Coordinates of C-alpha atoms in Angstrom, one line a residue:
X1 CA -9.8 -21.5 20.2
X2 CA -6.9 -23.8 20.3
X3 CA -4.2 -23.5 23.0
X4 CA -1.6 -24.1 21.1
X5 CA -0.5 -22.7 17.8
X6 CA 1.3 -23.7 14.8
X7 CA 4.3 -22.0 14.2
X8 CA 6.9 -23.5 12.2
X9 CA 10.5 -21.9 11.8
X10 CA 10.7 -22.4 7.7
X11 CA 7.3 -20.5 6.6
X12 CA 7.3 -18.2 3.9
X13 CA 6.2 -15.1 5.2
X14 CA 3.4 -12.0 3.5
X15 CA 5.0 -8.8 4.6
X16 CA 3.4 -6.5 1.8
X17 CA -0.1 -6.8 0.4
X18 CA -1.6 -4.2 -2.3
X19 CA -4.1 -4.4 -4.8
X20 CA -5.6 -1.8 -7.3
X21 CA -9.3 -0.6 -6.6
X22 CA -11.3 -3.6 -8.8
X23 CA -13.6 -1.8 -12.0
X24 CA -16.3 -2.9 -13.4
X25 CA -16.0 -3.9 -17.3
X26 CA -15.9 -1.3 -19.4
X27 CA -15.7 1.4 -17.4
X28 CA -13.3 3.3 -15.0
X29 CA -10.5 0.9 -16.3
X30 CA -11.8 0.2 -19.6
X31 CA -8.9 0.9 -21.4
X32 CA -6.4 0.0 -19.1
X33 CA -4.3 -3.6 -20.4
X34 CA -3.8 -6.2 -17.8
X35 CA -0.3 -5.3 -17.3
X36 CA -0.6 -1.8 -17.0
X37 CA -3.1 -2.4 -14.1
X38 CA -0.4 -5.2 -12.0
X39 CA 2.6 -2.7 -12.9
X40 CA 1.6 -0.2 -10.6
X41 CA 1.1 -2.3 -7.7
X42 CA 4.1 -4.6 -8.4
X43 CA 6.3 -0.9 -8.1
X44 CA 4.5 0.2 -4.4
X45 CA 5.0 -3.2 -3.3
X46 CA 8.5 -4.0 -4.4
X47 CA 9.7 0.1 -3.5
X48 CA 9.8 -0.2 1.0
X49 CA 12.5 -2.9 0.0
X50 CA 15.7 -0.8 -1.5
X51 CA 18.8 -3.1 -1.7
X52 CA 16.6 -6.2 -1.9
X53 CA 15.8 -7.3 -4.9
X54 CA 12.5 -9.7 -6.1
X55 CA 14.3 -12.9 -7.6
X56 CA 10.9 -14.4 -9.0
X57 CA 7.4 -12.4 -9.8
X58 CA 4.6 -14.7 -10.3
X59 CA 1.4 -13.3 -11.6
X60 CA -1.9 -15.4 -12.3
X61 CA -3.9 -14.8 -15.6
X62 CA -7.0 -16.2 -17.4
X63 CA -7.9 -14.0 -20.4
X64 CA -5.5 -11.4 -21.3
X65 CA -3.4 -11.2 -24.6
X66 CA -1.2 -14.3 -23.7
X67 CA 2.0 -14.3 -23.7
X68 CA 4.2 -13.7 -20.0
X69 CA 1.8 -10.9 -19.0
X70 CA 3.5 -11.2 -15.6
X71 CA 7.3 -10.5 -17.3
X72 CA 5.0 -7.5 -18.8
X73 CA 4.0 -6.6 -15.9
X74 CA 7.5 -6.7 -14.1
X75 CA 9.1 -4.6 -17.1
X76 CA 7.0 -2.1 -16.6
X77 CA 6.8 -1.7 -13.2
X78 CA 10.7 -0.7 -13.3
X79 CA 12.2 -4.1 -12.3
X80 CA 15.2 -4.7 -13.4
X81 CA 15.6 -6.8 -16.5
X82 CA 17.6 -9.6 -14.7
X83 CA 14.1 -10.3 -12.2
X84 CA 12.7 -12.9 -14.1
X85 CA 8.2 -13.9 -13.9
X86 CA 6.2 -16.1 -14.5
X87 CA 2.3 -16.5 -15.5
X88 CA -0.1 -18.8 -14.0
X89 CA -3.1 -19.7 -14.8
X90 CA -5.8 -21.8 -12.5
X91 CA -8.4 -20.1 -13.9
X92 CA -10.5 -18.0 -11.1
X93 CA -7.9 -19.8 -8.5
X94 CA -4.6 -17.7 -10.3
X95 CA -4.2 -15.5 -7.7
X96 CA -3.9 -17.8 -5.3
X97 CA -1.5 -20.3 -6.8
X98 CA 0.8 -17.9 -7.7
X99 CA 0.9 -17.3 -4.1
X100 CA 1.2 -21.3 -3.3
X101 CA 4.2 -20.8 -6.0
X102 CA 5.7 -17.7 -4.9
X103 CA 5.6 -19.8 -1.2
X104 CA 7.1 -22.3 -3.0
X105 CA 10.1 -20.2 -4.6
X106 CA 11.2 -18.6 -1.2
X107 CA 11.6 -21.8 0.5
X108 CA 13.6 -22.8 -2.5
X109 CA 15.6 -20.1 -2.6
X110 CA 15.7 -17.0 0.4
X111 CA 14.9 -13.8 -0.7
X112 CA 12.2 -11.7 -2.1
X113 CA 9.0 -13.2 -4.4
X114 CA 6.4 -10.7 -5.0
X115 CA 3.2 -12.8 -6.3
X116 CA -0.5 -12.2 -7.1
X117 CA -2.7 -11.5 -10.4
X118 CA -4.3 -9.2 -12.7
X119 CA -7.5 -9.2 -15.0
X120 CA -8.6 -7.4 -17.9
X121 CA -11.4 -8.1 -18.8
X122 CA -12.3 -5.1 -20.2
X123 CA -9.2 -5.0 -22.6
X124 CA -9.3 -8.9 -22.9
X125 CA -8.8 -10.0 -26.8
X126 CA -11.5 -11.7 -28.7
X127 CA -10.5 -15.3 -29.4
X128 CA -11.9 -17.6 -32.3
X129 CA -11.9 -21.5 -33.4
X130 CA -10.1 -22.1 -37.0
X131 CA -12.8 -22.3 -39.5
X132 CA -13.7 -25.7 -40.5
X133 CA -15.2 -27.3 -43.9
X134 CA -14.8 -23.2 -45.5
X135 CA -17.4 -22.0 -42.1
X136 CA -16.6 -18.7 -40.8
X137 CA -14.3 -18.3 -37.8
X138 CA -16.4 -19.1 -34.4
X139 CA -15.7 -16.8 -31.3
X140 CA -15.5 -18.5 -27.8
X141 CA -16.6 -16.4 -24.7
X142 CA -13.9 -18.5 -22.4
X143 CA -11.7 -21.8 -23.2
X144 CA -12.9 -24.9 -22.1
X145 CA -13.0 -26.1 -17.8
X146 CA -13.4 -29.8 -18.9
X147 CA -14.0 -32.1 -21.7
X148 CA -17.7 -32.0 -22.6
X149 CA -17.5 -35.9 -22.4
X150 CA -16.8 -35.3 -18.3
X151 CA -19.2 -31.8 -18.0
X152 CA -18.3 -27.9 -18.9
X153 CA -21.4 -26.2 -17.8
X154 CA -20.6 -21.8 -16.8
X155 CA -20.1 -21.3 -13.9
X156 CA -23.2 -19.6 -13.5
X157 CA -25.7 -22.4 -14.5
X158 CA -23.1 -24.7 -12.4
X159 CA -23.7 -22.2 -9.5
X160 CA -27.9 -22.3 -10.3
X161 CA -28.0 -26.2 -10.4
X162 CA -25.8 -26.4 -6.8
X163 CA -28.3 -24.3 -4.9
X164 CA -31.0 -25.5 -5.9
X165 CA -29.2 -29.4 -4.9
X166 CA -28.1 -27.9 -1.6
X167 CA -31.5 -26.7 -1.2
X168 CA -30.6 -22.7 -0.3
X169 CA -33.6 -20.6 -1.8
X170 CA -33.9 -17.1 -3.2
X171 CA -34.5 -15.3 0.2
X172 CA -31.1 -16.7 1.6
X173 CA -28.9 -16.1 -1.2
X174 CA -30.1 -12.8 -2.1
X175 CA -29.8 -11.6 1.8
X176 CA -26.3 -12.8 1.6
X177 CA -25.7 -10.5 -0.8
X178 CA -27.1 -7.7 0.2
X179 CA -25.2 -8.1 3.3
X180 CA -22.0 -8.2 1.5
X181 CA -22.7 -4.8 -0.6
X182 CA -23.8 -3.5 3.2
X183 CA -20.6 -4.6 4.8
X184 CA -18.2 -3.5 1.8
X185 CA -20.0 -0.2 1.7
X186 CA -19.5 0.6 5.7
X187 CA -15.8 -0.6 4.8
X188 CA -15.5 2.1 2.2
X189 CA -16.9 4.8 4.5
X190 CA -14.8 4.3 6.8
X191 CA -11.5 4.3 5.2
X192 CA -10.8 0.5 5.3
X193 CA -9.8 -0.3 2.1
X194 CA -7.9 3.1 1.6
X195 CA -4.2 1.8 2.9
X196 CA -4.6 -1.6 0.4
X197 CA -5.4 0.1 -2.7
X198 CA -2.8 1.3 -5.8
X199 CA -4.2 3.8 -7.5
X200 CA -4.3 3.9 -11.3
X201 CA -5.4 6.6 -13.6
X202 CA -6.6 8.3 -10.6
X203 CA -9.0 5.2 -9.5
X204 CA -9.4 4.8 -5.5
X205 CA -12.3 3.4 -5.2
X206 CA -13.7 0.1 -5.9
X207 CA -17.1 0.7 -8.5
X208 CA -19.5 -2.1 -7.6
X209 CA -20.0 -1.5 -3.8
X210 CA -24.1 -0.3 -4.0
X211 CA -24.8 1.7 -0.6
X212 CA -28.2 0.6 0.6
X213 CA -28.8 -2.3 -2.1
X214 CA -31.6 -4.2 0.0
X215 CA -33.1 -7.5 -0.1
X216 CA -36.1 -6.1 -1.8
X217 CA -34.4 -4.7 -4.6
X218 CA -32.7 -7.6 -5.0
X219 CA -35.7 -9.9 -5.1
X220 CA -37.0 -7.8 -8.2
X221 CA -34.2 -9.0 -10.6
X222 CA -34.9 -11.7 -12.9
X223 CA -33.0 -14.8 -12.5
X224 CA -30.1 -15.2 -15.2
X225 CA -29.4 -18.7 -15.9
X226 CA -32.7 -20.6 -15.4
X227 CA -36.2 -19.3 -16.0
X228 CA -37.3 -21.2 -12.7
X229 CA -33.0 -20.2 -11.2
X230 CA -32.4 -18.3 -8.2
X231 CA -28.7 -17.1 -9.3
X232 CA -29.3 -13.3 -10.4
X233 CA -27.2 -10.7 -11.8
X234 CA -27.4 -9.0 -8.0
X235 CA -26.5 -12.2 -6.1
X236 CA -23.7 -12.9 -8.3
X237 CA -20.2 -11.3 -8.6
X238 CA -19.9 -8.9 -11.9
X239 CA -17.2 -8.7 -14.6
X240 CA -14.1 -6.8 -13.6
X241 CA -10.3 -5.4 -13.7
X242 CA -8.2 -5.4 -11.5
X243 CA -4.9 -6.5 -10.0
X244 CA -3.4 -7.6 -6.7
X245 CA -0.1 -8.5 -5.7
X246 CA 1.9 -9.5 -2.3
X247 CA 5.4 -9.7 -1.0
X248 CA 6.6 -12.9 -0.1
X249 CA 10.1 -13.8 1.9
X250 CA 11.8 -16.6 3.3
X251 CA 11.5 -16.8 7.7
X252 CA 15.3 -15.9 7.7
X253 CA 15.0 -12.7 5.3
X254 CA 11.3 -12.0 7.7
X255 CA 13.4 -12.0 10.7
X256 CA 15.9 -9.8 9.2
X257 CA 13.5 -7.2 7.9
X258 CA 11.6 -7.2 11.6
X259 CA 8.1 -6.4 10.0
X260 CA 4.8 -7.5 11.0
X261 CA 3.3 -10.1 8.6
X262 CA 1.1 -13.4 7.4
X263 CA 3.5 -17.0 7.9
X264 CA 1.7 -18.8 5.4
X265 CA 1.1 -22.3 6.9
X266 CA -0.4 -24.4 4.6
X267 CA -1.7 -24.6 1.1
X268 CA -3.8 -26.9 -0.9
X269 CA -5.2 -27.3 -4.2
X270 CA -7.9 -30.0 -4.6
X271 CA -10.1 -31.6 -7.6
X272 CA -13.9 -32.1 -7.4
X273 CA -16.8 -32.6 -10.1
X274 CA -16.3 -30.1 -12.7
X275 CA -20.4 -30.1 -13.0
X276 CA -20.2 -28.8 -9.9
X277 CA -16.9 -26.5 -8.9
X278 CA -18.4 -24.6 -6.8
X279 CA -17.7 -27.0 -4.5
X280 CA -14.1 -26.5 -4.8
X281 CA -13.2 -24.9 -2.1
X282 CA -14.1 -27.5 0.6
X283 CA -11.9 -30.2 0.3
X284 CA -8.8 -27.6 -0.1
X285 CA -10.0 -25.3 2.8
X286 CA -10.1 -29.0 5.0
X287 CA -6.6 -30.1 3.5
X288 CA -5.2 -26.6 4.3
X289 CA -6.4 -26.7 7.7
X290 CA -5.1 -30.2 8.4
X291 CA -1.9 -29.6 7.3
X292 CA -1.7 -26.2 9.4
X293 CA -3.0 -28.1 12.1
X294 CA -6.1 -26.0 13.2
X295 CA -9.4 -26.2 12.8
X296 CA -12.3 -23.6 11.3
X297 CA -13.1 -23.0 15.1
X298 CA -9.4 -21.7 15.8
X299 CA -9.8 -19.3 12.7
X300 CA -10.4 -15.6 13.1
X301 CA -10.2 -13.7 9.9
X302 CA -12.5 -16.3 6.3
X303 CA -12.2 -14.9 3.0
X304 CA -13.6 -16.9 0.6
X305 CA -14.2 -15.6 -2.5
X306 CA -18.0 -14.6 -3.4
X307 CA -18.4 -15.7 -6.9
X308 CA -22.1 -16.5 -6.1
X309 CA -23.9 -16.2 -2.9
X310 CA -25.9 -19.3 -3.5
X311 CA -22.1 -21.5 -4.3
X312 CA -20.5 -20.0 -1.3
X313 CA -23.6 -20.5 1.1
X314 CA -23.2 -24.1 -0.4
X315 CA -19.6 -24.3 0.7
X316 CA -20.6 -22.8 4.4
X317 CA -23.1 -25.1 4.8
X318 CA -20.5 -28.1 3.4
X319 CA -18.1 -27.6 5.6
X320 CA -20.2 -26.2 8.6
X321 CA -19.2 -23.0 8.6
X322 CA -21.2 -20.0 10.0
X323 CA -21.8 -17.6 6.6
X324 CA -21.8 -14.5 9.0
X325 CA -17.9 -15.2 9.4
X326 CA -17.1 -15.0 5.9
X327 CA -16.0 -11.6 4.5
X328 CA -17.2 -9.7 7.2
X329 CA -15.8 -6.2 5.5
X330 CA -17.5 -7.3 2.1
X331 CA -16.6 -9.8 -0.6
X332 CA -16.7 -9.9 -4.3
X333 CA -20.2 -9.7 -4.6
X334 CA -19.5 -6.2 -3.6
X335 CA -16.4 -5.4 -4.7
X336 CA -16.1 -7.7 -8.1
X337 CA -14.5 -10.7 -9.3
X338 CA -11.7 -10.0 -11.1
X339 CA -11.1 -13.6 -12.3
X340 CA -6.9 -14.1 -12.2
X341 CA -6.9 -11.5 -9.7
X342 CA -9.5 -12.8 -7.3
X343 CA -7.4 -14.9 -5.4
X344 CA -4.6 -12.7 -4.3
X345 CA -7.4 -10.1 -3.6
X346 CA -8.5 -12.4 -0.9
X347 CA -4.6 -12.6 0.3
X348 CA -4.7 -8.7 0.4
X349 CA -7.9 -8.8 2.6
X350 CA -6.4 -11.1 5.2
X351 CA -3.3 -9.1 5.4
X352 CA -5.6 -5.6 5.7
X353 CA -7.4 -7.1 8.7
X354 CA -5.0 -9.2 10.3
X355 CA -1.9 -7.3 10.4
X356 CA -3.0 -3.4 9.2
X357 CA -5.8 -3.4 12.1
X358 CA -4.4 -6.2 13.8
X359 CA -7.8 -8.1 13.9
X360 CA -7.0 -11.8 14.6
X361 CA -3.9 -14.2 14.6
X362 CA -5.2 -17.1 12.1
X363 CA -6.8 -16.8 8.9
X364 CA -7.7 -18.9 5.5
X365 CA -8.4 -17.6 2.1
X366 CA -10.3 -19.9 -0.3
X367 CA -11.5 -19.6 -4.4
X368 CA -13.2 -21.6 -6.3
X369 CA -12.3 -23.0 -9.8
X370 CA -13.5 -23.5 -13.1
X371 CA -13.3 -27.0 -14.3
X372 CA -13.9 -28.4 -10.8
X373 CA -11.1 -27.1 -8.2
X374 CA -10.6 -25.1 -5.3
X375 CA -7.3 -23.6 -3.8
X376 CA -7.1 -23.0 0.2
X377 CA -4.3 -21.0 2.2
X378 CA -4.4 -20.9 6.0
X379 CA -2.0 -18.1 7.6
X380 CA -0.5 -16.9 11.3
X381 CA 0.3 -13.4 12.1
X382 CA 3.6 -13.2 13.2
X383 CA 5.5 -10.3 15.0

């Protein structure tokens, strides 16, 4: 640990942090719309402030019906019409950057920002190409990363082809995820997701979590994306809904309010082969922690996002990073992926452990990206 800290005056501070339990697709939320699910948590986050009012909302969003699904959102959360919001998207890095904008907003203008994401993906529409040449309408699963000139490959095959580069087997990633479902499930019993989560249409609990999902069961599963792969549907994150949302205030408005919270240091967004965005997150989690000025030794609370245990044991090893550190209460291998949500999901985690049970003073959330990019924010507790 570092001696001294970082602790600039001007930081936007987190003082709220809420998220709905995340379903799996096409079932406890199945028929809940993206904006239905963010509502909810935008009105328990927004209701400890009386008398001050959000000027911005900023939601992230990859598949729902288009549109401003965060003005949706807002509406019908019982915002006043005059709050105006915006939507995002960064594909699985949403969340996050509406929390780099939201950061941005506060220091632009004081007051209150409340920023996160939502995904539906059980309610998203289905989307086709224009027929060509009198051929029937073609549906597409999800738009495009990249130019197929520069590389598109999913994310899955992306994630198959980086393990097997960075050399991590079967055994590893599959023990990685077990150990996440183990972690997320001892959370669960013991009450530590409870004070973070919205409910909505009576849904507490987040679905995916497997109690005593072992490596052996694991190893049994086919691989998914390869015959000769090791990314399977058990050491990869699922399909889900969800939302997740945070409050966000200038220092000055912090100071006045005299609550415990997250100064948000430093963010960073950064570019890196969209064969390979798994990678993503390294270069923004070193750009974030250079411009907080710390260093991964200083940090005590890593949430990176668990798309797939074989891209995020990739990242670890990338940046030399101990894998036992990262989402030590269970990550969204366990809990889901919730793809615009994601992100501010991670946000909610660090403010659960660092200022609800007061577990450490520095933390960094990180996401990968579709397309070949990662987002990074590094945060101080503060009061």
């Amino acid at each position: 640990m570092t001696s001294a800290r970082p602790s600039p005056t001007d930081a936007p501070v987190i003082v709220g942090a809420l998220r709905t339990a995340i379903g799996t697709a096409g079932m406890a939320f199945r028929d809940v719309v993206a904006a239905d699910l963010a509502a909810p948590v935008l009105a328990e986050l927004a209701a400890p402030f009386d008398g001050l009012l959000p000027h911005d909302v900023v939601l992230g969003n990859c598949m729902g019906p288009g549109g401003d699904v965060a003005r949706v959102s807002s509406l019908a959360a019982g915002l006043p019409v005059e709050v105006p919001a915006l939507t995002v998207d960064r594909q699985c890095g949403s969340g996050l950057a509406a929390l780099d904008v939201g950061s941005a907003l506060v220091r632009a203008r004081p007051g209150l920002v409340l920023a996160g994401g939502v995904e539906s993906a059980s309610t998203a529409p289905w989307r086709f190409w224009p027929p060509a040449d009198g051929e029937d309408p073609v549906r597409y699963e999800r738009a495009p990363f990249a130019p197929q000139s520069v590389g598109d490959p999913d994310m899955g095959l992306a994630a198959d082809l980086l393990a097997e580069e960075c050399g991590i087997p079967r055994e590893r990633q599959d023990a990685y995820a077990a150990r996440s479902h183990a972690r997320a499930s001892a959370t669960t019993s013991a009450g530590g997701f409870t004070a973070e989560i919205v409910p909505v249409d009576g849904v507490k609990a987040d679905e995916r979590v497997r109690d005593g999902l072992t490596v052996e069961r694991l190893a049994r599963l086919r691989p998914t994306f390869r015959p000769d792969g090791t990314v399977t549907a058990g050491n990869a994150c699922g399909i889900n809904d969800g939302a997740a949302a945070v409050a966000l205030v200038d220092a000055t408005t912090a100071a006045s309010l005299d609550l415990p919270g997250l100064r948000v240091l430093a963010t960073a967004t950064a570019g890196v082969d969209p064969r390979r965005p798994g990678l993503g997150p390294v270069p923004a989690v070193l750009a974030a922690l250079s411009r907080a000025g710390v260093t991964l030794a200083d940090l005590d609370v890593v949430e990176v996002n668990e798309a797939f245990a074989g891209q995020v044991l990739a990242c670890c090893d990338a940046l030399g990073l101990d894998d036992a550190r990262v989402c030590e209460e269970g990550g969204a291998l366990a809990l889901g992926h919730p793809w615009g949500a994601s992100g501010a999901v991670l946000a909610v985690r660090l403010f659960s452990r660092m200022v609800r049970a007061d577990a450490g003073e520095l933390g960094l959330a990180a996401i990968a990206v579709g397309g070949g990019q990662g987002v990074a924010m590094v945060v101080q507790r503060c009061r």
